[in-house]
Amino acid sequence: MHFSINIPNFGDFADPRNVATVAAAAEQAGWDGLFVWDHVLHRQHQGRPFGDPWMLLTAAALATSRIRLGTLLTPVPRYHPQQLARQVATLDQLSHGRATFAAGLGGPIDDEYRSFGDTAAPRLLAERLDEGLDLLRSFWTGDPVNHRGRHYEVHDVTLLPATAQQPHPPVWIGGFWPHRAPMRRAARWDGAVPLFETARHGHVPDVAEVRELVDYVRKCRPATAERPFEFVIGGATPSDAAKARDVIGPLHEAGATWWDERQIQTGPDLDRLPPVLRRIEAGPPAL
């Protein structure tokens, strides 16, 4: 079981120096990863400063040497694939192969897309997500890329440097369970990062639902799949290690391989540095 810290890219964490402090504290306290949100606009948190997640992760990479770093999650359809490929490859090179890339449609859809004149049609965004992921995988090899798809065209382009991790960094896919389509997409990649309709960000999901999701994704996995597959489950746990184990232990038995520690989204401490540092310094629960 691996343990990560999850923070938004707004409020106190819009400042790369604060994110570097969080990353260094997480590494020192024995956590295995730090993941940040990737929002341009989230009207529920309007009025707060927002930071670019790739700049924040750059600061985290320079402050650490061991923990994995990435977004949870990046809305691929909001980006140009070539721009995103460069950002991820740069982070992976800088961190000596510690980048993890988590992808999805993102949201709120109206905030992140329609506010900027883009489509908010989920089907079109899902098409761009799948085509964009395939392009990213090609760009990250450092080989020449030619592509003509419904949404993107590439004509004899080679993007260097390639990612330090080959053939590419781990790709995790997010989505809301019990919706099946995002989890079928996840089964084609390296991990699933579900949120649950019955347990939103920061709330611990029901063990039976986690077990159902794990069973479904495993059935969807290609028989020839060779890379390890991760099930990333998150929520807020007590700093008391024994109480935290009582929460996480059954989820681990149900198939979770990562526990992502998150503040309650509607709570006052979501984007404040001091309470997050206190939770980090208490350390991850040991199973």
Coordinates of C-alpha atoms in Angstrom, one line a residue:
M1 CA 0.0 0.0 0.0
H2 CA 1.3 3.5 -0.9
F3 CA 0.2 6.8 0.7
S4 CA 0.0 10.2 -0.9
I5 CA -1.0 13.7 0.0
N6 CA -3.6 15.6 -2.1
I7 CA -3.8 19.4 -2.3
P8 CA -5.7 21.9 -4.4
N9 CA -3.9 24.3 -6.7
F10 CA -5.5 27.3 -5.1
G11 CA -5.5 29.2 -1.8
D12 CA -2.2 28.8 0.1
F13 CA -1.2 26.2 -2.4
A14 CA -1.2 28.6 -5.3
D15 CA 2.3 29.6 -4.0
P16 CA 5.0 27.2 -5.3
R17 CA 7.0 27.9 -2.2
N18 CA 4.2 26.5 0.0
V19 CA 3.9 23.4 -2.3
A20 CA 7.7 22.9 -2.0
T21 CA 7.3 23.0 1.8
V22 CA 4.5 20.4 1.7
A23 CA 6.5 18.1 -0.6
A24 CA 9.6 18.2 1.5
A25 CA 7.5 17.6 4.7
A26 CA 5.7 14.7 3.0
E27 CA 9.0 13.1 1.9
Q28 CA 10.5 13.5 5.4
A29 CA 7.4 12.0 7.1
G30 CA 7.4 8.9 4.9
W31 CA 4.6 9.6 2.4
D32 CA 5.0 8.1 -1.1
G33 CA 3.5 10.8 -3.3
L34 CA 2.1 14.4 -3.6
F35 CA -0.7 15.1 -6.0
V36 CA -2.2 18.5 -6.9
W37 CA -5.4 19.6 -8.5
D38 CA -5.4 21.0 -12.1
H39 CA -8.0 23.7 -12.3
V40 CA -8.1 26.9 -14.3
L41 CA -11.5 27.9 -12.9
H42 CA -13.6 26.4 -10.1
R43 CA -16.4 28.9 -9.3
Q44 CA -17.1 27.2 -5.9
H45 CA -13.7 28.5 -4.9
Q46 CA -13.8 31.8 -6.7
G47 CA -11.9 34.7 -5.2
R48 CA -8.9 32.6 -4.3
P49 CA -5.6 32.7 -6.1
F50 CA -4.9 29.7 -8.4
G51 CA -1.5 28.4 -9.3
D52 CA -0.4 26.5 -12.5
P53 CA 0.0 22.9 -11.4
W54 CA 3.1 22.2 -13.5
M55 CA 4.9 25.1 -11.9
L56 CA 3.8 23.9 -8.5
L57 CA 5.0 20.4 -9.2
T58 CA 8.3 21.8 -10.5
A59 CA 8.9 23.4 -7.1
A60 CA 7.9 20.1 -5.4
A61 CA 10.4 18.2 -7.6
L62 CA 13.3 20.5 -6.7
A63 CA 12.5 20.1 -3.0
T64 CA 12.4 16.2 -3.0
S65 CA 14.2 13.2 -4.3
R66 CA 12.0 10.2 -3.6
I67 CA 8.2 10.8 -3.6
R68 CA 6.1 10.5 -6.8
L69 CA 4.6 13.7 -8.1
G70 CA 1.6 14.4 -10.4
T71 CA -1.8 15.9 -10.8
L72 CA -5.1 14.4 -9.7
L73 CA -6.3 15.0 -12.3
T74 CA -5.5 16.8 -15.5
P75 CA -8.4 17.5 -17.9
V76 CA -6.7 16.5 -21.1
P77 CA -9.3 17.9 -23.4
R78 CA -8.6 21.4 -22.0
Y79 CA -5.0 21.3 -23.3
H80 CA -3.2 21.2 -26.6
P81 CA -1.6 17.7 -26.5
Q82 CA 1.8 18.9 -27.6
Q83 CA 1.9 21.5 -24.8
L84 CA 0.9 18.9 -22.2
A85 CA 3.4 16.4 -23.5
R86 CA 6.2 18.9 -23.0
Q87 CA 5.1 19.8 -19.5
V88 CA 4.9 16.2 -18.3
A89 CA 8.2 15.2 -20.0
T90 CA 9.9 18.2 -18.4
L91 CA 8.6 17.2 -15.0
D92 CA 9.6 13.6 -15.5
Q93 CA 13.1 14.5 -16.5
L94 CA 13.5 17.0 -13.7
S95 CA 12.3 14.5 -11.1
H96 CA 14.4 11.6 -12.5
G97 CA 11.4 9.6 -13.4
R98 CA 9.0 10.3 -10.6
A99 CA 6.0 11.8 -12.5
T100 CA 2.6 10.1 -12.5
F101 CA 0.0 11.4 -14.9
A102 CA -3.6 11.2 -13.9
A103 CA -6.2 12.2 -16.6
G104 CA -9.9 12.7 -17.1
L105 CA -12.5 15.1 -18.3
G106 CA -12.0 17.3 -15.3
G107 CA -14.7 19.6 -13.9
P108 CA -16.8 21.4 -13.2
I109 CA -17.4 21.1 -17.0
D110 CA -19.2 24.4 -17.3
D111 CA -16.4 26.2 -15.3
E112 CA -13.4 24.7 -17.1
Y113 CA -14.7 24.6 -20.6
R114 CA -17.9 26.6 -21.3
S115 CA -16.6 29.6 -19.5
F116 CA -13.8 29.9 -22.1
G117 CA -16.1 29.3 -25.1
D118 CA -15.3 25.6 -25.5
T119 CA -17.7 22.8 -25.8
A120 CA -19.2 21.2 -22.7
A121 CA -20.6 18.2 -24.5
P122 CA -19.3 15.1 -22.5
R123 CA -19.2 12.9 -25.5
L124 CA -17.0 15.3 -27.5
L125 CA -14.7 15.8 -24.5
A126 CA -14.4 12.1 -24.0
E127 CA -13.4 11.7 -27.7
R128 CA -10.7 14.4 -27.2
L129 CA -9.6 12.7 -24.0
D130 CA -9.0 9.3 -25.7
E131 CA -7.4 10.8 -28.8
G132 CA -5.3 13.1 -26.7
L133 CA -4.0 10.3 -24.5
D134 CA -3.0 8.3 -27.5
L135 CA -1.1 11.3 -28.8
L136 CA 0.6 11.9 -25.5
R137 CA 1.8 8.3 -25.5
S138 CA 3.3 8.8 -28.9
F139 CA 4.9 12.1 -28.1
W140 CA 6.5 10.8 -24.9
T141 CA 8.5 8.2 -26.9
G142 CA 10.7 10.8 -28.5
D143 CA 10.0 9.2 -31.9
P144 CA 8.5 11.0 -34.9
V145 CA 4.7 11.4 -34.7
N146 CA 2.2 11.6 -37.6
H147 CA -1.4 11.6 -36.7
R148 CA -4.7 12.5 -38.4
G149 CA -7.7 12.1 -36.1
R150 CA -11.1 13.6 -35.6
H151 CA -9.8 16.3 -33.2
Y152 CA -6.0 16.6 -33.8
E153 CA -3.5 16.5 -36.6
V154 CA 0.3 16.1 -36.3
H155 CA 2.7 16.2 -39.2
D156 CA 6.1 14.7 -38.7
V157 CA 6.8 16.0 -35.2
T158 CA 9.4 14.8 -32.8
L159 CA 9.3 16.2 -29.2
L160 CA 12.5 15.9 -27.2
P161 CA 13.4 15.1 -24.6
A162 CA 11.3 11.9 -24.2
T163 CA 10.0 11.1 -20.7
A164 CA 12.6 9.6 -18.4
Q165 CA 10.2 6.7 -17.8
Q166 CA 9.7 4.6 -20.8
P167 CA 7.5 3.8 -22.7
H168 CA 5.7 6.5 -20.6
P169 CA 5.0 7.6 -17.0
P170 CA 2.2 5.7 -15.3
V171 CA -1.2 7.0 -16.6
W172 CA -4.1 6.8 -14.2
I173 CA -7.7 7.6 -15.2
G174 CA -10.3 9.3 -13.1
G175 CA -14.1 9.2 -13.2
F176 CA -17.2 8.9 -11.1
W177 CA -18.3 5.4 -10.0
P178 CA -20.7 3.7 -10.7
H179 CA -20.3 5.2 -14.3
R180 CA -18.6 2.3 -16.2
A181 CA -17.1 4.2 -19.2
P182 CA -14.3 6.0 -17.3
M183 CA -13.3 2.7 -15.6
R184 CA -13.2 0.9 -18.9
R185 CA -10.9 3.6 -20.1
A186 CA -8.8 3.2 -16.9
A187 CA -8.5 -0.5 -17.6
R188 CA -6.6 0.3 -20.8
W189 CA -4.0 2.3 -18.9
D190 CA -2.1 1.9 -15.6
G191 CA -4.5 2.9 -12.8
A192 CA -8.0 4.0 -11.7
V193 CA -8.6 7.1 -9.6
P194 CA -12.3 7.0 -8.9
L195 CA -14.5 9.4 -7.1
F196 CA -17.8 8.0 -5.9
E197 CA -21.3 9.4 -6.3
T198 CA -22.0 8.4 -2.7
A199 CA -18.7 9.7 -1.3
R200 CA -17.3 12.9 -2.8
H201 CA -13.8 14.4 -2.5
G202 CA -12.5 13.9 1.1
H203 CA -15.2 11.4 2.1
V204 CA -14.2 7.7 2.6
P205 CA -16.0 5.4 0.1
D206 CA -18.0 2.3 1.0
V207 CA -15.9 -0.8 1.0
A208 CA -18.5 -2.8 -1.0
E209 CA -18.4 -0.2 -3.7
V210 CA -14.6 -0.2 -3.9
R211 CA -14.7 -4.0 -4.1
E212 CA -17.3 -3.8 -6.9
L213 CA -15.2 -1.3 -8.8
V214 CA -12.0 -3.3 -8.5
D215 CA -13.7 -6.4 -9.7
Y216 CA -15.2 -4.6 -12.7
V217 CA -11.9 -3.0 -13.8
R218 CA -10.0 -6.3 -13.4
K219 CA -12.5 -8.0 -15.7
C220 CA -12.0 -5.2 -18.3
R221 CA -8.2 -5.4 -18.2
P222 CA -6.6 -6.9 -21.3
A223 CA -5.3 -10.4 -20.8
T224 CA -1.9 -9.3 -22.2
A225 CA -1.4 -6.3 -19.9
E226 CA 2.0 -6.4 -18.3
R227 CA 2.4 -3.1 -16.4
P228 CA 1.3 -2.9 -12.8
F229 CA -2.2 -1.5 -12.2
E230 CA -3.0 0.8 -9.3
F231 CA -6.4 1.5 -7.6
V232 CA -6.1 4.9 -6.0
I233 CA -8.7 5.5 -3.3
G234 CA -8.9 8.6 -1.2
G235 CA -10.5 10.5 1.7
A236 CA -9.8 12.1 5.0
T237 CA -8.5 9.9 7.9
P238 CA -7.7 10.7 11.5
S239 CA -4.1 11.5 12.4
D240 CA -4.2 8.7 15.0
A241 CA -2.5 5.8 13.2
A242 CA -4.7 3.1 14.7
K243 CA -7.9 4.8 13.8
A244 CA -6.6 5.5 10.3
R245 CA -5.7 1.8 9.9
D246 CA -9.3 0.9 10.8
V247 CA -10.5 3.1 7.9
I248 CA -7.9 2.1 5.3
G249 CA -7.3 -1.6 6.1
P250 CA -10.7 -2.9 4.7
L251 CA -10.2 -0.8 1.6
H252 CA -6.8 -2.3 1.1
E253 CA -8.3 -5.8 1.4
A254 CA -10.9 -4.8 -1.2
G255 CA -8.1 -4.0 -3.7
A256 CA -6.9 -0.4 -3.1
T257 CA -3.2 -0.1 -3.7
W258 CA -2.8 3.7 -3.0
W259 CA -4.4 5.8 -0.2
D260 CA -4.7 9.4 -1.2
E261 CA -5.1 11.6 1.9
R262 CA -7.5 14.5 1.1
Q263 CA -9.1 17.3 3.0
I264 CA -12.9 17.5 2.9
Q265 CA -13.7 19.7 -0.1
T266 CA -16.3 21.8 1.7
G267 CA -14.2 22.2 4.8
P268 CA -12.4 25.4 5.8
D269 CA -9.0 23.7 5.9
L270 CA -9.0 22.6 2.2
D271 CA -6.6 25.2 0.9
R272 CA -4.8 26.2 4.1
L273 CA -1.2 25.2 4.7
P274 CA -1.0 24.7 8.5
P275 CA -3.6 22.0 8.9
V276 CA -2.3 20.1 5.9
L277 CA 1.3 20.2 7.4
R278 CA 0.0 18.9 10.7
R279 CA -1.6 15.9 8.9
I280 CA 1.5 15.3 6.9
E281 CA 3.8 15.4 9.9
A282 CA 1.6 12.8 11.7
G283 CA 2.7 10.4 9.0
P284 CA 1.0 7.9 6.9
P285 CA -0.8 5.0 8.5
A286 CA 1.2 1.8 8.5
L287 CA -0.8 -1.3 7.5

